mmCIF file with all atom_site columns, C-alpha atoms in Angstrom:
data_model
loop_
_atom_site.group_PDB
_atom_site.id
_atom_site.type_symbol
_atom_site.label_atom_id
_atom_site.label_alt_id
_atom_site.label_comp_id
_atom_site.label_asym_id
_atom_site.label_entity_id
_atom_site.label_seq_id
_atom_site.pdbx_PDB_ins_code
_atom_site.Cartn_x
_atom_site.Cartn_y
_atom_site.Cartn_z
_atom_site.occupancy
_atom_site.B_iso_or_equiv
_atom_site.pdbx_formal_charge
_atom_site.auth_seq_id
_atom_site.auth_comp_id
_atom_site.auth_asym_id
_atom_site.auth_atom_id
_atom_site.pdbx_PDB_model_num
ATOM 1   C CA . UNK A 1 1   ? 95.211  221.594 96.886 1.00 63.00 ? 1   UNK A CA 1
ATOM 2   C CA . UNK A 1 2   ? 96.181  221.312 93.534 1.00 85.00 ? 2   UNK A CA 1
ATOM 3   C CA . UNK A 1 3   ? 94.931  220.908 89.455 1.00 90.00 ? 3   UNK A CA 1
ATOM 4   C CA . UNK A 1 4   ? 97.259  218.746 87.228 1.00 93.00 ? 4   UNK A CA 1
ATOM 5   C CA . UNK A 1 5   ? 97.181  218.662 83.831 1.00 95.00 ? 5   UNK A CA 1
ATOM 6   C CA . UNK A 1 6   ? 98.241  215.025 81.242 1.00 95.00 ? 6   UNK A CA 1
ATOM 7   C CA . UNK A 1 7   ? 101.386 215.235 79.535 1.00 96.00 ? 7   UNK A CA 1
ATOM 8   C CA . UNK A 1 8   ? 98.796  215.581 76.623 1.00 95.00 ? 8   UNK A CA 1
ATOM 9   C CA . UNK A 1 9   ? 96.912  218.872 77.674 1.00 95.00 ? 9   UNK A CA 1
ATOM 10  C CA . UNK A 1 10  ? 100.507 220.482 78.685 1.00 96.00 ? 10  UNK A CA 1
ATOM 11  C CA . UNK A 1 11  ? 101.843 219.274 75.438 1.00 96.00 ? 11  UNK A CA 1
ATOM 12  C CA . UNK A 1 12  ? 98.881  221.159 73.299 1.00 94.00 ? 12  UNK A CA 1
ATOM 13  C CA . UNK A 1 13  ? 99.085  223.924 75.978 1.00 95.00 ? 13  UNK A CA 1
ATOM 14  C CA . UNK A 1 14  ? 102.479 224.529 74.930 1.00 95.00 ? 14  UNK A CA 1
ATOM 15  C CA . UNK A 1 15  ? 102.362 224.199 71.194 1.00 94.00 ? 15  UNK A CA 1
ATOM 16  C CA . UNK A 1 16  ? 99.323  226.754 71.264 1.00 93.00 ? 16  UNK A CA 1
ATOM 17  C CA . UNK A 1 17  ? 101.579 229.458 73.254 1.00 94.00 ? 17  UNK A CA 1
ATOM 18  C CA . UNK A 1 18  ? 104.155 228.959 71.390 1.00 94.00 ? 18  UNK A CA 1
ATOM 19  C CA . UNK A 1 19  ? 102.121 229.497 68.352 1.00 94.00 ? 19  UNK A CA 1
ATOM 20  C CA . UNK A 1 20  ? 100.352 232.501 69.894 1.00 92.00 ? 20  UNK A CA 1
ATOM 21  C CA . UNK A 1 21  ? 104.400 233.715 70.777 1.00 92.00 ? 21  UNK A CA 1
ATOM 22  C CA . UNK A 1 22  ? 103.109 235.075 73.939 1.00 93.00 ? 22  UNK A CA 1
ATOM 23  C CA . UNK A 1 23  ? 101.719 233.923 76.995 1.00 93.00 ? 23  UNK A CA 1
ATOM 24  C CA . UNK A 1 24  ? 102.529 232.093 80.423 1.00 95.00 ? 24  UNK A CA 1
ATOM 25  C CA . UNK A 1 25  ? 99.763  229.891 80.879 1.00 95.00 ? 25  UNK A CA 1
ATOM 26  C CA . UNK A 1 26  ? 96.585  228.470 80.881 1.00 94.00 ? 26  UNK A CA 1
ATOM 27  C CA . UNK A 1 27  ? 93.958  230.220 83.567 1.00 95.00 ? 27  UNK A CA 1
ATOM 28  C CA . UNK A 1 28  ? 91.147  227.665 84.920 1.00 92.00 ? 28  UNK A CA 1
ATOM 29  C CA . UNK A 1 29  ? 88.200  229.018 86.107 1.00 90.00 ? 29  UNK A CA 1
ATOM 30  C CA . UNK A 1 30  ? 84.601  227.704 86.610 1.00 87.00 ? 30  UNK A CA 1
ATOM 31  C CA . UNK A 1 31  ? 81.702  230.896 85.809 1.00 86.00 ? 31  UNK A CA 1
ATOM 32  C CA . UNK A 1 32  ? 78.062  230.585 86.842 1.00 83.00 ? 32  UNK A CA 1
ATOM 33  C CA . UNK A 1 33  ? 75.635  228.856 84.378 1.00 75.00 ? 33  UNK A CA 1
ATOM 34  C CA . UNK A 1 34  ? 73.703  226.202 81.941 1.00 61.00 ? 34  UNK A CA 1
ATOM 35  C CA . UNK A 1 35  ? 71.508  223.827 83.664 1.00 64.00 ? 35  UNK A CA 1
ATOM 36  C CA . UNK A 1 36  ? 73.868  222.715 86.553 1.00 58.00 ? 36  UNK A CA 1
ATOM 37  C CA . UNK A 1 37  ? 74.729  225.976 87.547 1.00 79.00 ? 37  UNK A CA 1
ATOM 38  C CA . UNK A 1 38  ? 78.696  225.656 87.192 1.00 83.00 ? 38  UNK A CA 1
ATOM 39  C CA . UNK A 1 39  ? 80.670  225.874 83.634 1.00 83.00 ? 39  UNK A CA 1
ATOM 40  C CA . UNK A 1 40  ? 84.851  225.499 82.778 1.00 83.00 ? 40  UNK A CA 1
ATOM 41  C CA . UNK A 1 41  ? 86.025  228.549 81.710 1.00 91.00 ? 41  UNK A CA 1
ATOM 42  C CA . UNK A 1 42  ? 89.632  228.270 79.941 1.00 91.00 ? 42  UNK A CA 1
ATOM 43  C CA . UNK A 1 43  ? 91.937  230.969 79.017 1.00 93.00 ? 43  UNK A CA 1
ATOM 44  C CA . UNK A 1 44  ? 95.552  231.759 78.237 1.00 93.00 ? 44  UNK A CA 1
ATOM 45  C CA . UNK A 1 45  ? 97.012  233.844 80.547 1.00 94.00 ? 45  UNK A CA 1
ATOM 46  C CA . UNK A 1 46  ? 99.380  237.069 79.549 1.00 95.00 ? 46  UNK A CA 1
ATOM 47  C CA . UNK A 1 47  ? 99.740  237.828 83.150 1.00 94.00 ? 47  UNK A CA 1
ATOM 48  C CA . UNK A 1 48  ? 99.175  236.683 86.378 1.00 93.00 ? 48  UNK A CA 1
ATOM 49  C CA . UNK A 1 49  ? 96.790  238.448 88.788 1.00 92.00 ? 49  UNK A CA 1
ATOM 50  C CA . UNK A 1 50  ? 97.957  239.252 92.385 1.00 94.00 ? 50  UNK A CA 1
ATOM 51  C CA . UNK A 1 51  ? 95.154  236.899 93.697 1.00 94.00 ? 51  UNK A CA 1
ATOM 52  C CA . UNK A 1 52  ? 96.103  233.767 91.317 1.00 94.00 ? 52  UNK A CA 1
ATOM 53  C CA . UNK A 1 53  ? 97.180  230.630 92.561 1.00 93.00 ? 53  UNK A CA 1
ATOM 54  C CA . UNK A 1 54  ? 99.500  228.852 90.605 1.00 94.00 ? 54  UNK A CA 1
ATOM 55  C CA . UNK A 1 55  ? 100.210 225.450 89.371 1.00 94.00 ? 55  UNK A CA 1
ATOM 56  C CA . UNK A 1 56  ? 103.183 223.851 87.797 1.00 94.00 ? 56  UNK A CA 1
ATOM 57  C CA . UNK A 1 57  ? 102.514 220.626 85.754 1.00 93.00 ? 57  UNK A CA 1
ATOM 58  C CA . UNK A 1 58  ? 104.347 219.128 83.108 1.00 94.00 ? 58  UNK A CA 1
ATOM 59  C CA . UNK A 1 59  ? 106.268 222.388 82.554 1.00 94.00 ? 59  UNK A CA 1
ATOM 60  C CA . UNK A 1 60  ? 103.401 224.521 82.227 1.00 95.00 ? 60  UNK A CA 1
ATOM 61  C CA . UNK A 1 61  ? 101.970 227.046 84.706 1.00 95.00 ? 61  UNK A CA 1
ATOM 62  C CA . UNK A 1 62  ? 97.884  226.822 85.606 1.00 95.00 ? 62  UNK A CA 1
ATOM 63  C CA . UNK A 1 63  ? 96.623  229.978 86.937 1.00 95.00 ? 63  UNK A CA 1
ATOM 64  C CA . UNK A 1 64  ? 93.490  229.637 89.032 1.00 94.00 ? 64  UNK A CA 1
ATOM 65  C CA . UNK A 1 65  ? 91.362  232.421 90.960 1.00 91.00 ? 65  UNK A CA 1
ATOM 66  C CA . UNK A 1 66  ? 90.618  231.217 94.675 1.00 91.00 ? 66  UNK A CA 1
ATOM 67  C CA . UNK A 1 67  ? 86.821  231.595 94.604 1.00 91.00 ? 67  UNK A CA 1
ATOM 68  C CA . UNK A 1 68  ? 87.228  228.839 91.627 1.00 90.00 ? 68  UNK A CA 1
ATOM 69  C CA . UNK A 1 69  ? 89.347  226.503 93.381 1.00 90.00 ? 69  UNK A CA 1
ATOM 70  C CA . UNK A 1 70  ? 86.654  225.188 96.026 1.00 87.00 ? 70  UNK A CA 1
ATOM 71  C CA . UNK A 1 71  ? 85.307  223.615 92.457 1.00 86.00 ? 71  UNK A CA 1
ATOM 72  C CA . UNK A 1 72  ? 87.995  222.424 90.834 1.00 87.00 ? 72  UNK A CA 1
ATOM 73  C CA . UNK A 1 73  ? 90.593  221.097 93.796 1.00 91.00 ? 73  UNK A CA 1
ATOM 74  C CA . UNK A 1 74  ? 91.863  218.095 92.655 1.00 91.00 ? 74  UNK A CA 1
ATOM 75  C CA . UNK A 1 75  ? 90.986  218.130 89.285 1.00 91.00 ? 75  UNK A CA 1
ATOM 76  C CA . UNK A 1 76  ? 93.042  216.488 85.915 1.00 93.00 ? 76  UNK A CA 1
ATOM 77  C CA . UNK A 1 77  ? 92.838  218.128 82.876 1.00 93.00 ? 77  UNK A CA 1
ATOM 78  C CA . UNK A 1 78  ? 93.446  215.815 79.751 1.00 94.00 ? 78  UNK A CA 1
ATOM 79  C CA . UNK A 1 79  ? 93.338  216.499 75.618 1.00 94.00 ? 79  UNK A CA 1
ATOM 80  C CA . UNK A 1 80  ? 91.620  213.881 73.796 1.00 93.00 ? 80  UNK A CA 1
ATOM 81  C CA . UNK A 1 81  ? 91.148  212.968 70.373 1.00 90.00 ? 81  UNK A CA 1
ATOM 82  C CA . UNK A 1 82  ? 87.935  211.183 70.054 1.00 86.00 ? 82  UNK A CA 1
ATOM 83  C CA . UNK A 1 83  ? 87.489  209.767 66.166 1.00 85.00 ? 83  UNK A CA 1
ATOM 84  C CA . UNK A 1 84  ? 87.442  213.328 64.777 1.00 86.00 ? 84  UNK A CA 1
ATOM 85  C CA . UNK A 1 85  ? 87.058  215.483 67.542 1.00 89.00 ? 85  UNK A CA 1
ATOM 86  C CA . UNK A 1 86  ? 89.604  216.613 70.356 1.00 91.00 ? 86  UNK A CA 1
ATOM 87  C CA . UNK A 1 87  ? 89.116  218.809 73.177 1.00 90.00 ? 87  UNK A CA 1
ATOM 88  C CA . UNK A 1 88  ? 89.436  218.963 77.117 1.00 90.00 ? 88  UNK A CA 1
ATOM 89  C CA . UNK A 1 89  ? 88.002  216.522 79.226 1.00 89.00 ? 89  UNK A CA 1
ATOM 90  C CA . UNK A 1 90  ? 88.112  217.586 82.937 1.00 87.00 ? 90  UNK A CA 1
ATOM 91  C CA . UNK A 1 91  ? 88.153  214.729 85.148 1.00 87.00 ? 91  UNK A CA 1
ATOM 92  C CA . UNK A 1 92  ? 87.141  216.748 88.024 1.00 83.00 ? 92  UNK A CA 1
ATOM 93  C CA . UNK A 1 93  ? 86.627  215.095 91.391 1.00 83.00 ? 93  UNK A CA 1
ATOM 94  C CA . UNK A 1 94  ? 84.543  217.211 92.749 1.00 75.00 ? 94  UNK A CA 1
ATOM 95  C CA . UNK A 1 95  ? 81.480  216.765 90.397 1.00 75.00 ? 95  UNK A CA 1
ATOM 96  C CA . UNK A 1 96  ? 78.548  215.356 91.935 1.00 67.00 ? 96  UNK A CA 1
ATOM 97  C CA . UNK A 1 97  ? 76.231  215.530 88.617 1.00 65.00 ? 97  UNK A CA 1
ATOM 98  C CA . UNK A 1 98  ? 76.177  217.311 84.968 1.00 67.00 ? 98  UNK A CA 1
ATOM 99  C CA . UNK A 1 99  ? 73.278  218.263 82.848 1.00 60.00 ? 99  UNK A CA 1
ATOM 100 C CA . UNK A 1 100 ? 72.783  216.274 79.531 1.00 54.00 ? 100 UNK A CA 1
ATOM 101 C CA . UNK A 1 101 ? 74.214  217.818 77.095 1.00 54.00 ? 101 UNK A CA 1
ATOM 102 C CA . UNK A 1 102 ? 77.569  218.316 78.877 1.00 54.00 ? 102 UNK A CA 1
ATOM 103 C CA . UNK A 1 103 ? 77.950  222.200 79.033 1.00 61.00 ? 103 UNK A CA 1
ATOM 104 C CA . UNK A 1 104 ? 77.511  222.670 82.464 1.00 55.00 ? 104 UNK A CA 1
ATOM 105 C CA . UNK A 1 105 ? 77.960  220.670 86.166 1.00 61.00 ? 105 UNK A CA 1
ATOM 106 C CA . UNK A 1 106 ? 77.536  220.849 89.811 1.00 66.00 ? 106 UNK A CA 1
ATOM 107 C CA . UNK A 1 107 ? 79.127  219.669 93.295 1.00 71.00 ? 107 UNK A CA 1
#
């Protein structure tokens, strides 16, 4: 089991703990809701939790509870730049179908 991140997302990762001047890495979680039923939920991590499972990629560490891993096994995380914008993109196995507007998905 494992979640990878793109030289991209660990690159931004980095620059924005760095910037922050505190942290050890980015936790991954998925939180009930929206139309699917499943939503990311991103955070930088201070600490580590007893429970967390942890991921090494590109030189930074991914933090992930176990209930949350069922959903996310085998999933990339990339940052794009799109035009204007820039953000995740998850490119998450696992996903059988997301709701229209993008906010939320379900395996």
């Amino acid at each position: 089991m494992a979640v990878t991140l793109t030289e991209s997302a660990a690159q931004h990762i980095s620059r924005f703990i760095s910037r922050r001047g505190k942290g050890i890495g980015l936790r991954l979680g998925v939180r009930t809701t929206g139309c699917s039923g499943l939503a990311y939920k991103l955070e930088y991590a201070d600490e580590s939790q007893p429970e967390d499972l942890l991921f090494e990629s590109h030189g930074v560490t991914v933090l992930i509870d176990p209930k949350s891993l069922a959903y996310i096994d085998g999933t990339e995380l990339d940052f794009v730049r799109e035009g204007l914008n820039e953000g995740f993109k998850f490119n998450n196995p696992n996903v059988k179908g997301e709701c229209g507007c993008g906010e939320s998905f379900q395996v």
